[in-house]
mmCIF file of C-alpha atoms and ligand atoms in Angstrom:
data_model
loop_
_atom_site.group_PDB
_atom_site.id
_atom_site.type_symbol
_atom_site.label_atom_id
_atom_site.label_comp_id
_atom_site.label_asym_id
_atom_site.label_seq_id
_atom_site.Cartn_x
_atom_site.Cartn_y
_atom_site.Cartn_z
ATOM 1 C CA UNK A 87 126.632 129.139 98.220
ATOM 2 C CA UNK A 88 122.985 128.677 98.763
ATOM 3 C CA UNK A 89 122.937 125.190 99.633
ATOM 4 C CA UNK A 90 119.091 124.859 100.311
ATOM 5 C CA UNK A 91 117.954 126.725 97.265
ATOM 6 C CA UNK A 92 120.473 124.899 95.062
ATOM 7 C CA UNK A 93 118.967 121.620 96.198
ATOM 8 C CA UNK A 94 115.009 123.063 95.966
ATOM 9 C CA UNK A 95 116.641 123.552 92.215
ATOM 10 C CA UNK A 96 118.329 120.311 91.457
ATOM 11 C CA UNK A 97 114.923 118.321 92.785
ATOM 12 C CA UNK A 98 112.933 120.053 90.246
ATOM 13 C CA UNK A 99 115.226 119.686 87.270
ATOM 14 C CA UNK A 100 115.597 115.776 88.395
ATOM 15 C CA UNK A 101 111.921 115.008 89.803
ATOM 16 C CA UNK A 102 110.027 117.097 87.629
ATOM 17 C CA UNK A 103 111.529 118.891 84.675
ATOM 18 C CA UNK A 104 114.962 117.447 82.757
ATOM 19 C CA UNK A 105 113.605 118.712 79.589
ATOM 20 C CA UNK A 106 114.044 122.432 80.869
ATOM 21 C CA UNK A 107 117.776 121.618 81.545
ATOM 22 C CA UNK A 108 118.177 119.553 78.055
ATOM 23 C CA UNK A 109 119.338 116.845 80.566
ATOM 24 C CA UNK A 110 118.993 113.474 79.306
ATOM 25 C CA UNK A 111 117.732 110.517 82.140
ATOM 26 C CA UNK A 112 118.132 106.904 81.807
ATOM 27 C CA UNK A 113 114.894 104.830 83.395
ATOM 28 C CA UNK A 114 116.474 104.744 86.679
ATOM 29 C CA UNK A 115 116.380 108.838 86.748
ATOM 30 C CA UNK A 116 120.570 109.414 86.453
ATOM 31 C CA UNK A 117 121.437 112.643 84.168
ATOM 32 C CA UNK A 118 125.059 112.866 83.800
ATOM 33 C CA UNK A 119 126.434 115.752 85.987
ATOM 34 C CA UNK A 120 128.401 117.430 83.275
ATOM 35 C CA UNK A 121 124.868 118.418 81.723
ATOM 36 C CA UNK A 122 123.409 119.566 84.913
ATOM 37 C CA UNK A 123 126.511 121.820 85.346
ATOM 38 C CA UNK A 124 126.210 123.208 82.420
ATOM 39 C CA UNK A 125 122.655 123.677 82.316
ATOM 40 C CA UNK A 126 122.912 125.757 86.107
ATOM 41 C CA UNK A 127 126.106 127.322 85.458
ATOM 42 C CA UNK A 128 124.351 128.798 81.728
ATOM 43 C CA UNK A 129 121.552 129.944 84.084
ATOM 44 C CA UNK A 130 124.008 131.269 86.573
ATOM 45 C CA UNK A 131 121.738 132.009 89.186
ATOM 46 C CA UNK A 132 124.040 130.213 91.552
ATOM 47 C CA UNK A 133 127.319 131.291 90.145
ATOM 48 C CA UNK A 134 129.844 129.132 88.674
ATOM 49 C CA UNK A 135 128.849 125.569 90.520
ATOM 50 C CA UNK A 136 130.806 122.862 90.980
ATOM 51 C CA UNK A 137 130.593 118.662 91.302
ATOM 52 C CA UNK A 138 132.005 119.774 94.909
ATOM 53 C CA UNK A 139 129.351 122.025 95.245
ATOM 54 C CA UNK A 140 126.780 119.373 94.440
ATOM 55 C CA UNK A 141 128.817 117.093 96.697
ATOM 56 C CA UNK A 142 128.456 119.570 99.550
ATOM 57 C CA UNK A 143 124.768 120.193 98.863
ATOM 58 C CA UNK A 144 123.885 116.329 99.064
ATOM 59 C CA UNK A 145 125.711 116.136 102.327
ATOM 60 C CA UNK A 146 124.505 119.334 103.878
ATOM 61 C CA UNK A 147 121.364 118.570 103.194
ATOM 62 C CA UNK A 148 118.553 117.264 106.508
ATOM 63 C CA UNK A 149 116.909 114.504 104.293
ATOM 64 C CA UNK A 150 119.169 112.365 101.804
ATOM 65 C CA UNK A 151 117.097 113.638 98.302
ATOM 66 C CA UNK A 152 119.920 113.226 95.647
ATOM 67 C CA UNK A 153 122.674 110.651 95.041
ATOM 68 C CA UNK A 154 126.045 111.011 92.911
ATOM 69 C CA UNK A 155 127.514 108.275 91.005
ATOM 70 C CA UNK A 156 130.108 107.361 88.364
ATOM 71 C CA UNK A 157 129.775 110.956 87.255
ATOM 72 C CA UNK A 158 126.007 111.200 87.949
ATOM 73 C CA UNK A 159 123.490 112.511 89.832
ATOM 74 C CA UNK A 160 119.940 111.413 90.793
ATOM 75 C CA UNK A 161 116.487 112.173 92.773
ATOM 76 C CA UNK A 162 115.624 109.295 95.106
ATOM 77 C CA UNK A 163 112.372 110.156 95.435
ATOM 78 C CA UNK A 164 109.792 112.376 94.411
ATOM 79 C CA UNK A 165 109.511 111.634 90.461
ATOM 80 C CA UNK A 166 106.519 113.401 89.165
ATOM 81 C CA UNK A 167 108.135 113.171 85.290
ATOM 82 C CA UNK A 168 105.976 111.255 82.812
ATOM 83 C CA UNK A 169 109.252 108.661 81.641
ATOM 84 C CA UNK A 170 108.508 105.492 84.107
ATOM 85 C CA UNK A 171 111.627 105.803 87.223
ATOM 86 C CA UNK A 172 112.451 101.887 87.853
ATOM 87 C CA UNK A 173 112.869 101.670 91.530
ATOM 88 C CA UNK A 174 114.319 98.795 93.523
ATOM 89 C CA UNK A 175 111.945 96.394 94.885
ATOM 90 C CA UNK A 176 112.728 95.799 98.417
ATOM 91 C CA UNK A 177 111.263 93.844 101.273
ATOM 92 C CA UNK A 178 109.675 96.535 103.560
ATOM 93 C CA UNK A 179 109.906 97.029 107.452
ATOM 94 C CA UNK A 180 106.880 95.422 109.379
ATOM 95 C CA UNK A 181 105.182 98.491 109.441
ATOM 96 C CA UNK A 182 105.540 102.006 107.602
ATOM 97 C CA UNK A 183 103.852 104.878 108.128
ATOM 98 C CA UNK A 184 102.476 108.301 106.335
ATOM 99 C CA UNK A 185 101.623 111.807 107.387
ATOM 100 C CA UNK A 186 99.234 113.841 105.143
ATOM 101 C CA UNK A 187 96.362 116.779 105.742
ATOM 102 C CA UNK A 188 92.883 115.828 108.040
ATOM 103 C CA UNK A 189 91.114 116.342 104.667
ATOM 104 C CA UNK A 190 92.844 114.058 102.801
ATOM 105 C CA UNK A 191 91.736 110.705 105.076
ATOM 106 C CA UNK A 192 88.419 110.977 103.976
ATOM 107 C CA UNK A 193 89.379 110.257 100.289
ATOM 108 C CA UNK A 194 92.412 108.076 101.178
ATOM 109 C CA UNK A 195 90.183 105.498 103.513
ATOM 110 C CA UNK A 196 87.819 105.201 100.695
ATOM 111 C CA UNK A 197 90.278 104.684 97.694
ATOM 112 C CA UNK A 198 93.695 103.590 99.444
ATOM 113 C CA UNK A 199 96.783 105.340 99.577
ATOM 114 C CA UNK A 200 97.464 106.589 95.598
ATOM 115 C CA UNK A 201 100.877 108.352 93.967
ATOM 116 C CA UNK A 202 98.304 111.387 93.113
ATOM 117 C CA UNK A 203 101.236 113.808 91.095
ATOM 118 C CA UNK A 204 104.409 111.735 91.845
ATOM 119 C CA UNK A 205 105.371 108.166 90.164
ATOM 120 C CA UNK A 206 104.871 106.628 93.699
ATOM 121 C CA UNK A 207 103.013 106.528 97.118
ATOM 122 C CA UNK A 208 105.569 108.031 99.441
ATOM 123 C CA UNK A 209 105.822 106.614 102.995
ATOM 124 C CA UNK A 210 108.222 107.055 106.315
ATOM 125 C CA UNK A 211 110.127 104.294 108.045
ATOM 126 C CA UNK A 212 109.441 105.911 111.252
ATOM 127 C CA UNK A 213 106.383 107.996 112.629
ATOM 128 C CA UNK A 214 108.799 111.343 112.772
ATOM 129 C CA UNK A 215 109.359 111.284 109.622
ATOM 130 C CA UNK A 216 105.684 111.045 109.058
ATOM 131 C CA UNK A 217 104.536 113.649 110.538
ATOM 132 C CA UNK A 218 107.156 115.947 109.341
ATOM 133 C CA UNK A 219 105.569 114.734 105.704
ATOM 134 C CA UNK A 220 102.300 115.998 107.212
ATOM 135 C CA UNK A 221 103.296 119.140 108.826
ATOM 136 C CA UNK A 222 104.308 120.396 104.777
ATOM 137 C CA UNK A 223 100.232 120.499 104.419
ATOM 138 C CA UNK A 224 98.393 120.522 107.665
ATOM 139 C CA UNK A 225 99.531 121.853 111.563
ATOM 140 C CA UNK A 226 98.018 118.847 112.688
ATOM 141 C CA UNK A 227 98.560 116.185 110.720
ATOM 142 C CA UNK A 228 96.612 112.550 110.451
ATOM 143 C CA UNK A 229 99.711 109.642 110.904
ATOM 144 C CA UNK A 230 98.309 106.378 108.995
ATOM 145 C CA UNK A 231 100.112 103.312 110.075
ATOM 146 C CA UNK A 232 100.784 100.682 107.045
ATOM 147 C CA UNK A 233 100.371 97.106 107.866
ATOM 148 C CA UNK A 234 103.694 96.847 105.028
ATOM 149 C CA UNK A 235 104.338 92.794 106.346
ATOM 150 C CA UNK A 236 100.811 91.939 105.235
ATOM 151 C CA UNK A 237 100.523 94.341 102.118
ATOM 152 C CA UNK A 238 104.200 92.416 100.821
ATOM 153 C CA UNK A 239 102.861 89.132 101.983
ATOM 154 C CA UNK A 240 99.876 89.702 99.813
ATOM 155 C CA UNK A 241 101.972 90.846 97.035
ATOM 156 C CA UNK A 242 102.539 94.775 97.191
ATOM 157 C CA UNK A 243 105.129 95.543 95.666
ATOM 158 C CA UNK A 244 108.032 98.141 97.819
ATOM 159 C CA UNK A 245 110.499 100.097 96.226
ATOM 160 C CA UNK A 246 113.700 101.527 98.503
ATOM 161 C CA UNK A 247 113.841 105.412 98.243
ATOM 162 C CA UNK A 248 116.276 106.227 100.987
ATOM 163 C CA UNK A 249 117.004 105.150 104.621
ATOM 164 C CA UNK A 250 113.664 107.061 105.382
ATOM 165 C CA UNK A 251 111.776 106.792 102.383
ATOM 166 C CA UNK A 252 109.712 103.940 100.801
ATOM 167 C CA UNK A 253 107.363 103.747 98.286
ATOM 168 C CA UNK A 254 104.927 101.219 96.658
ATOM 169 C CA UNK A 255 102.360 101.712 93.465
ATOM 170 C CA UNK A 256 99.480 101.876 95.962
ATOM 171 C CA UNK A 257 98.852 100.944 99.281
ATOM 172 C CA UNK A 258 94.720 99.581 99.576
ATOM 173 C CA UNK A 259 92.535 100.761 102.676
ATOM 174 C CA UNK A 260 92.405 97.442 104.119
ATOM 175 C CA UNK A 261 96.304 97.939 105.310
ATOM 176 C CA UNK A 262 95.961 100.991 106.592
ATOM 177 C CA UNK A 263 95.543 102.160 110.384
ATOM 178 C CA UNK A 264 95.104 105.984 111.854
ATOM 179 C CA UNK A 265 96.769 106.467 114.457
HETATM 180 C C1 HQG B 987 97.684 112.540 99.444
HETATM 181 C C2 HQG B 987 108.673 115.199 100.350
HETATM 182 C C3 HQG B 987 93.400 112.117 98.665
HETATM 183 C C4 HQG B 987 98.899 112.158 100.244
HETATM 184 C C5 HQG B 987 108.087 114.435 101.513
HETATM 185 C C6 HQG B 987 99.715 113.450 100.142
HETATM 186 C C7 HQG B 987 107.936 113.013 100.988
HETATM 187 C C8 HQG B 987 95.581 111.412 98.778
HETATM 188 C C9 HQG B 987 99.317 114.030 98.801
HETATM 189 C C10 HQG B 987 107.754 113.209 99.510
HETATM 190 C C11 HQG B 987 95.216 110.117 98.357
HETATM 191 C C12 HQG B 987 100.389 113.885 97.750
HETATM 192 C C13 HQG B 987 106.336 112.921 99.079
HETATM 193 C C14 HQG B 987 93.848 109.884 98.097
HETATM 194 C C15 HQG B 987 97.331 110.125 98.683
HETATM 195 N N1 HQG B 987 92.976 110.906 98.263
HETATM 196 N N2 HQG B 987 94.673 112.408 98.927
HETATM 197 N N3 HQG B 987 93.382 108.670 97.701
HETATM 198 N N4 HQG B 987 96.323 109.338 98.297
HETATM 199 N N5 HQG B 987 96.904 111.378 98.972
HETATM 200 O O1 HQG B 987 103.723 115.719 98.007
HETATM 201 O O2 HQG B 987 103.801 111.763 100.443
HETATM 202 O O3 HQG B 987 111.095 117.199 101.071
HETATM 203 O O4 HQG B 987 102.968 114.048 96.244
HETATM 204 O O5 HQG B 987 98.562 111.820 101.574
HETATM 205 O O6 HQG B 987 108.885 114.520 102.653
HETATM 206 O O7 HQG B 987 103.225 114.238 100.897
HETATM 207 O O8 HQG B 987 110.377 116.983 98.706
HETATM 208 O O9 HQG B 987 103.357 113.246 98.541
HETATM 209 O O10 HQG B 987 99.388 114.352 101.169
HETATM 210 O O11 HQG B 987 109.023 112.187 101.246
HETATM 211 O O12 HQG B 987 112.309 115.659 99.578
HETATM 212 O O13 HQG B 987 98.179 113.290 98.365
HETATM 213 O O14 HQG B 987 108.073 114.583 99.233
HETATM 214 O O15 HQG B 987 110.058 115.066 100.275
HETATM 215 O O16 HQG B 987 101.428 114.773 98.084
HETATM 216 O O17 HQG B 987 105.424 113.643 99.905
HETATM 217 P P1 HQG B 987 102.932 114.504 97.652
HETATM 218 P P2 HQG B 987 103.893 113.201 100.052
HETATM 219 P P3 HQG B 987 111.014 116.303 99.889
#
């Protein structure tokens, strides 16, 4: 089984496209499993999957993207679908951190830190994680550093995404620090 691809798959059905797998999402992005079975296993690209299979994929996998409960499945992240995903507010770490291209900072120190394509601003808990973020688009990336205790004292609003993963609506210049 193709692990990887399976998951590059099961992101885009949850994150971006559920209509192209007639899967229906409540607000808080779960499709019932049973559905996205049946909507791979019609495809067949990936042979005849099962909910081990998707078990094995979550667990295989290097970042924790998808979740399985009570018979469904969900992205943590990454949402780019125009249905609202409710997230759970959470109080952030002191300080959080995101890695993106040189010629974004331009732009993002004028105008703050904005979702752009997805439902969120994504950040790191850690500045690894960051800069792996920043390696998908530039071989050098910029690290910003978010001043998260004074953006949630002020009244930013954090949502949990994984162990790694944060995200807020948007995060203003005036917290954020290059590195
Ligand atoms: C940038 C992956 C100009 C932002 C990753 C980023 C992450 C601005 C790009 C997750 C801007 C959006 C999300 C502004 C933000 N002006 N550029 N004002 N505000 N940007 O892919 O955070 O592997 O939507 O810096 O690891 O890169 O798929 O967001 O470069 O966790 O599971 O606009 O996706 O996870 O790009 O990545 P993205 P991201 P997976």
């Amino acid at each position: 089984m193709k692990y990887e691809e399976l998951s590059k798959e099961v992101s885009y059905a949850l994150r971006h496209a559920p209509w192209e797998y007639e899967l229906e999402m409540d607000e808080e992005g779960w499709v019932s499993i049973e559905q996205l079975l049946n909507a791979l296993n019609t495809e067949g690209k990936f042979g005849n999957i099962t909910r081990n299979d998707l078990a094995v994929m979550i667990d295989k996998s290097e970042k924790k993207r998808h979740e399985i409960k009570a018979g469904k499945i969900r992205a943590m992240y990454g949402h780019s679908i125009p249905m609202h995903i409710v997230k759970e507010e959470k109080t952030p770490p002191n300080k959080l951190y995101h890695g993106t291209a040189r010629r974004f900072i331009e732009s993002i120190k004028k105008n703050g830190l904005l979702p752009m394509s997805r439902q969120y601003v994504h950040l790191s808990a850690d500045i690894d994680t960051a800069k792996k973020v920043g390696l998908r688009r530039d071989k050098s990336p910029c690290i910003l550093e978010i001043d998260s205790k004074r953006a949630y004292e002020d009244g930013v609003v954090f949502y949990h995404g994984n162990e790694k993963v944060w995200l807020a609506d948007k995060i203003s210049p005036c917290y954020i620090r290059e590195l």
